Amino acid sequence: MQNQLTRAQGSLLMQLQSGHIALNAHLHRVGGSATDKCQACRGPRQAQAVETVPHFLFECPKYETERRDMDSALGHSNRSLRQIMRSKEKTKAMLRFIGRTGRLRKTLGDVTPRAEALENNES
């Protein structure tokens, strides 16, 4: 699958695995953010969560709508980044989710897999 990824997609997958990614948990550790908290989770009824990779991918309520398609492709019980990345189809579903959220677009650009690449590489 690696040769089918754009540079941004490959970079994103490495960042997700390492945790060295433009989410507040990492940015706060390196002095790039004043807080490690998820800015989407603040509010009077919500405890503000630390913005980690698992929080962004699987928990943040802001991206609930975008997450539905990913959950359908992954199966609702699949919350393991390692398991997702073992499957080309599940990795594509995760990349589509990340692209649709727009959360990392400022640093990585659009990481959504192109439709023609998805059609040509389904096997």
PDB file of N, CA and C in Angstrom, residues 15-29 35-41 48-60 63 67 81 97-98 103-104:
ATOM      1  N   GLN A  15       3.120   9.765  11.582  1.00  0.00           N
ATOM      2  CA  GLN A  15       2.843  10.645  12.716  1.00  0.00           C
ATOM      3  C   GLN A  15       1.792  10.044  13.648  1.00  0.00           C
ATOM      4  N   LEU A  16       0.781   9.406  13.076  1.00  0.00           N
ATOM      5  CA  LEU A  16      -0.243   8.762  13.903  1.00  0.00           C
ATOM      6  C   LEU A  16       0.373   7.664  14.766  1.00  0.00           C
ATOM      7  N   GLN A  17       1.254   6.877  14.178  1.00  0.00           N
ATOM      8  CA  GLN A  17       1.886   5.781  14.913  1.00  0.00           C
ATOM      9  C   GLN A  17       2.814   6.287  16.017  1.00  0.00           C
ATOM     10  N   SER A  18       3.544   7.342  15.731  1.00  0.00           N
ATOM     11  CA  SER A  18       4.534   7.847  16.695  1.00  0.00           C
ATOM     12  C   SER A  18       3.932   8.784  17.738  1.00  0.00           C
ATOM     13  N   GLY A  19       2.772   9.369  17.429  1.00  0.00           N
ATOM     14  CA  GLY A  19       2.182  10.363  18.313  1.00  0.00           C
ATOM     15  C   GLY A  19       2.769  11.751  18.123  1.00  0.00           C
ATOM     16  N   HIS A  20       3.726  11.885  17.220  1.00  0.00           N
ATOM     17  CA  HIS A  20       4.353  13.180  16.911  1.00  0.00           C
ATOM     18  C   HIS A  20       3.546  13.820  15.785  1.00  0.00           C
ATOM     19  N   ILE A  21       2.439  14.413  16.146  1.00  0.00           N
ATOM     20  CA  ILE A  21       1.452  14.890  15.189  1.00  0.00           C
ATOM     21  C   ILE A  21       0.876  16.206  15.693  1.00  0.00           C
ATOM     22  N   ALA A  22       0.353  16.995  14.798  1.00  0.00           N
ATOM     23  CA  ALA A  22      -0.149  18.328  15.144  1.00  0.00           C
ATOM     24  C   ALA A  22      -1.489  18.272  15.880  1.00  0.00           C
ATOM     25  N   LEU A  23      -1.516  17.529  16.966  1.00  0.00           N
ATOM     26  CA  LEU A  23      -2.631  17.520  17.907  1.00  0.00           C
ATOM     27  C   LEU A  23      -2.096  18.099  19.208  1.00  0.00           C
ATOM     28  N   ASN A  24      -2.954  18.674  20.013  1.00  0.00           N
ATOM     29  CA  ASN A  24      -2.495  19.453  21.164  1.00  0.00           C
ATOM     30  C   ASN A  24      -1.676  18.667  22.186  1.00  0.00           C
ATOM     31  N   ALA A  25      -1.905  17.366  22.343  1.00  0.00           N
ATOM     32  CA  ALA A  25      -1.096  16.601  23.310  1.00  0.00           C
ATOM     33  C   ALA A  25       0.377  16.682  22.926  1.00  0.00           C
ATOM     34  N   HIS A  26       0.689  16.493  21.656  1.00  0.00           N
ATOM     35  CA  HIS A  26       2.078  16.569  21.208  1.00  0.00           C
ATOM     36  C   HIS A  26       2.561  18.024  21.142  1.00  0.00           C
ATOM     37  N   LEU A  27       1.746  18.904  20.588  1.00  0.00           N
ATOM     38  CA  LEU A  27       2.159  20.306  20.453  1.00  0.00           C
ATOM     39  C   LEU A  27       2.480  20.916  21.814  1.00  0.00           C
ATOM     40  N   HIS A  28       1.711  20.569  22.825  1.00  0.00           N
ATOM     41  CA  HIS A  28       1.960  21.090  24.175  1.00  0.00           C
ATOM     42  C   HIS A  28       3.308  20.598  24.708  1.00  0.00           C
ATOM     43  N   ARG A  29       3.625  19.335  24.458  1.00  0.00           N
ATOM     44  CA  ARG A  29       4.912  18.766  24.911  1.00  0.00           C
ATOM     45  C   ARG A  29       6.098  19.489  24.302  1.00  0.00           C
ATOM     46  N   THR A  35      -1.875  24.467  25.694  1.00  0.00           N
ATOM     47  CA  THR A  35      -2.627  23.428  26.388  1.00  0.00           C
ATOM     48  C   THR A  35      -2.548  22.115  25.620  1.00  0.00           C
ATOM     49  N   ASP A  36      -2.736  21.017  26.344  1.00  0.00           N
ATOM     50  CA  ASP A  36      -2.815  19.712  25.683  1.00  0.00           C
ATOM     51  C   ASP A  36      -4.267  19.296  25.459  1.00  0.00           C
ATOM     52  N   LYS A  37      -5.197  20.151  25.837  1.00  0.00           N
ATOM     53  CA  LYS A  37      -6.621  19.829  25.773  1.00  0.00           C
ATOM     54  C   LYS A  37      -7.185  19.997  24.364  1.00  0.00           C
ATOM     55  N   CYS A  38      -8.202  19.211  24.081  1.00  0.00           N
ATOM     56  CA  CYS A  38      -8.921  19.291  22.808  1.00  0.00           C
ATOM     57  C   CYS A  38      -9.792  20.549  22.814  1.00  0.00           C
ATOM     58  N   GLN A  39      -9.560  21.417  21.876  1.00  0.00           N
ATOM     59  CA  GLN A  39     -10.314  22.673  21.824  1.00  0.00           C
ATOM     60  C   GLN A  39     -11.757  22.460  21.397  1.00  0.00           C
ATOM     61  N   ALA A  40     -12.044  21.328  20.766  1.00  0.00           N
ATOM     62  CA  ALA A  40     -13.415  21.029  20.348  1.00  0.00           C
ATOM     63  C   ALA A  40     -14.261  20.508  21.503  1.00  0.00           C
ATOM     64  N   CYS A  41     -13.632  20.072  22.580  1.00  0.00           N
ATOM     65  CA  CYS A  41     -14.351  19.450  23.693  1.00  0.00           C
ATOM     66  C   CYS A  41     -14.581  20.390  24.865  1.00  0.00           C
ATOM     67  N   GLN A  48     -12.975  18.562  29.552  1.00  0.00           N
ATOM     68  CA  GLN A  48     -12.090  18.773  28.421  1.00  0.00           C
ATOM     69  C   GLN A  48     -11.050  17.659  28.359  1.00  0.00           C
ATOM     70  N   ALA A  49     -11.060  16.914  27.285  1.00  0.00           N
ATOM     71  CA  ALA A  49     -10.167  15.775  27.104  1.00  0.00           C
ATOM     72  C   ALA A  49      -8.825  16.225  26.542  1.00  0.00           C
ATOM     73  N   VAL A  50      -7.799  15.440  26.813  1.00  0.00           N
ATOM     74  CA  VAL A  50      -6.492  15.653  26.198  1.00  0.00           C
ATOM     75  C   VAL A  50      -6.605  15.229  24.739  1.00  0.00           C
ATOM     76  N   GLU A  51      -6.103  16.064  23.833  1.00  0.00           N
ATOM     77  CA  GLU A  51      -6.226  15.777  22.401  1.00  0.00           C
ATOM     78  C   GLU A  51      -5.085  14.849  21.952  1.00  0.00           C
ATOM     79  N   THR A  52      -5.315  13.569  22.124  1.00  0.00           N
ATOM     80  CA  THR A  52      -4.380  12.533  21.699  1.00  0.00           C
ATOM     81  C   THR A  52      -4.859  11.925  20.383  1.00  0.00           C
ATOM     82  N   VAL A  53      -4.051  11.071  19.803  1.00  0.00           N
ATOM     83  CA  VAL A  53      -4.460  10.374  18.578  1.00  0.00           C
ATOM     84  C   VAL A  53      -5.735   9.559  18.812  1.00  0.00           C
ATOM     85  N   PRO A  54      -5.797   8.719  19.859  1.00  0.00           N
ATOM     86  CA  PRO A  54      -7.046   7.970  20.075  1.00  0.00           C
ATOM     87  C   PRO A  54      -8.265   8.874  20.302  1.00  0.00           C
ATOM     88  N   HIS A  55      -8.064   9.974  21.029  1.00  0.00           N
ATOM     89  CA  HIS A  55      -9.189  10.895  21.245  1.00  0.00           C
ATOM     90  C   HIS A  55      -9.680  11.451  19.914  1.00  0.00           C
ATOM     91  N   PHE A  56      -8.775  11.934  19.085  1.00  0.00           N
ATOM     92  CA  PHE A  56      -9.147  12.497  17.789  1.00  0.00           C
ATOM     93  C   PHE A  56      -9.830  11.456  16.911  1.00  0.00           C
ATOM     94  N   LEU A  57      -9.252  10.278  16.795  1.00  0.00           N
ATOM     95  CA  LEU A  57      -9.790   9.261  15.884  1.00  0.00           C
ATOM     96  C   LEU A  57     -11.096   8.638  16.364  1.00  0.00           C
ATOM     97  N   PHE A  58     -11.223   8.392  17.663  1.00  0.00           N
ATOM     98  CA  PHE A  58     -12.305   7.541  18.135  1.00  0.00           C
ATOM     99  C   PHE A  58     -13.276   8.164  19.130  1.00  0.00           C
ATOM    100  N   GLU A  59     -12.942   9.317  19.722  1.00  0.00           N
ATOM    101  CA  GLU A  59     -13.746   9.807  20.832  1.00  0.00           C
ATOM    102  C   GLU A  59     -14.317  11.204  20.673  1.00  0.00           C
ATOM    103  N   CYS A  60     -13.622  12.100  20.020  1.00  0.00           N
ATOM    104  CA  CYS A  60     -14.020  13.505  20.010  1.00  0.00           C
ATOM    105  C   CYS A  60     -15.425  13.674  19.421  1.00  0.00           C
ATOM    106  N   TYR A  63     -16.365  15.290  15.825  1.00  0.00           N
ATOM    107  CA  TYR A  63     -16.234  14.571  14.555  1.00  0.00           C
ATOM    108  C   TYR A  63     -17.130  13.338  14.480  1.00  0.00           C
ATOM    109  N   ARG A  67     -17.139  10.412  11.657  1.00  0.00           N
ATOM    110  CA  ARG A  67     -16.704   9.103  12.163  1.00  0.00           C
ATOM    111  C   ARG A  67     -17.662   7.980  11.774  1.00  0.00           C
ATOM    112  N   LEU A  81      -5.383   1.317  16.421  1.00  0.00           N
ATOM    113  CA  LEU A  81      -4.662   1.904  15.294  1.00  0.00           C
ATOM    114  C   LEU A  81      -3.804   0.841  14.604  1.00  0.00           C
ATOM    115  N   PHE A  97     -11.748   9.630   6.857  1.00  0.00           N
ATOM    116  CA  PHE A  97     -12.254  10.293   8.064  1.00  0.00           C
ATOM    117  C   PHE A  97     -11.396  11.513   8.399  1.00  0.00           C
ATOM    118  N   ILE A  98     -10.100  11.324   8.433  1.00  0.00           N
ATOM    119  CA  ILE A  98      -9.198  12.423   8.800  1.00  0.00           C
ATOM    120  C   ILE A  98      -9.334  13.571   7.802  1.00  0.00           C
ATOM    121  N   ARG A 103      -9.161  18.575  10.338  1.00  0.00           N
ATOM    122  CA  ARG A 103      -8.381  18.915  11.531  1.00  0.00           C
ATOM    123  C   ARG A 103      -6.891  19.079  11.250  1.00  0.00           C
ATOM    124  N   LEU A 104      -6.336  18.297  10.341  1.00  0.00           N
ATOM    125  CA  LEU A 104      -4.899  18.348  10.078  1.00  0.00           C
ATOM    126  C   LEU A 104      -4.574  18.968   8.717  1.00  0.00           C
TER     127      LEU A 104
END
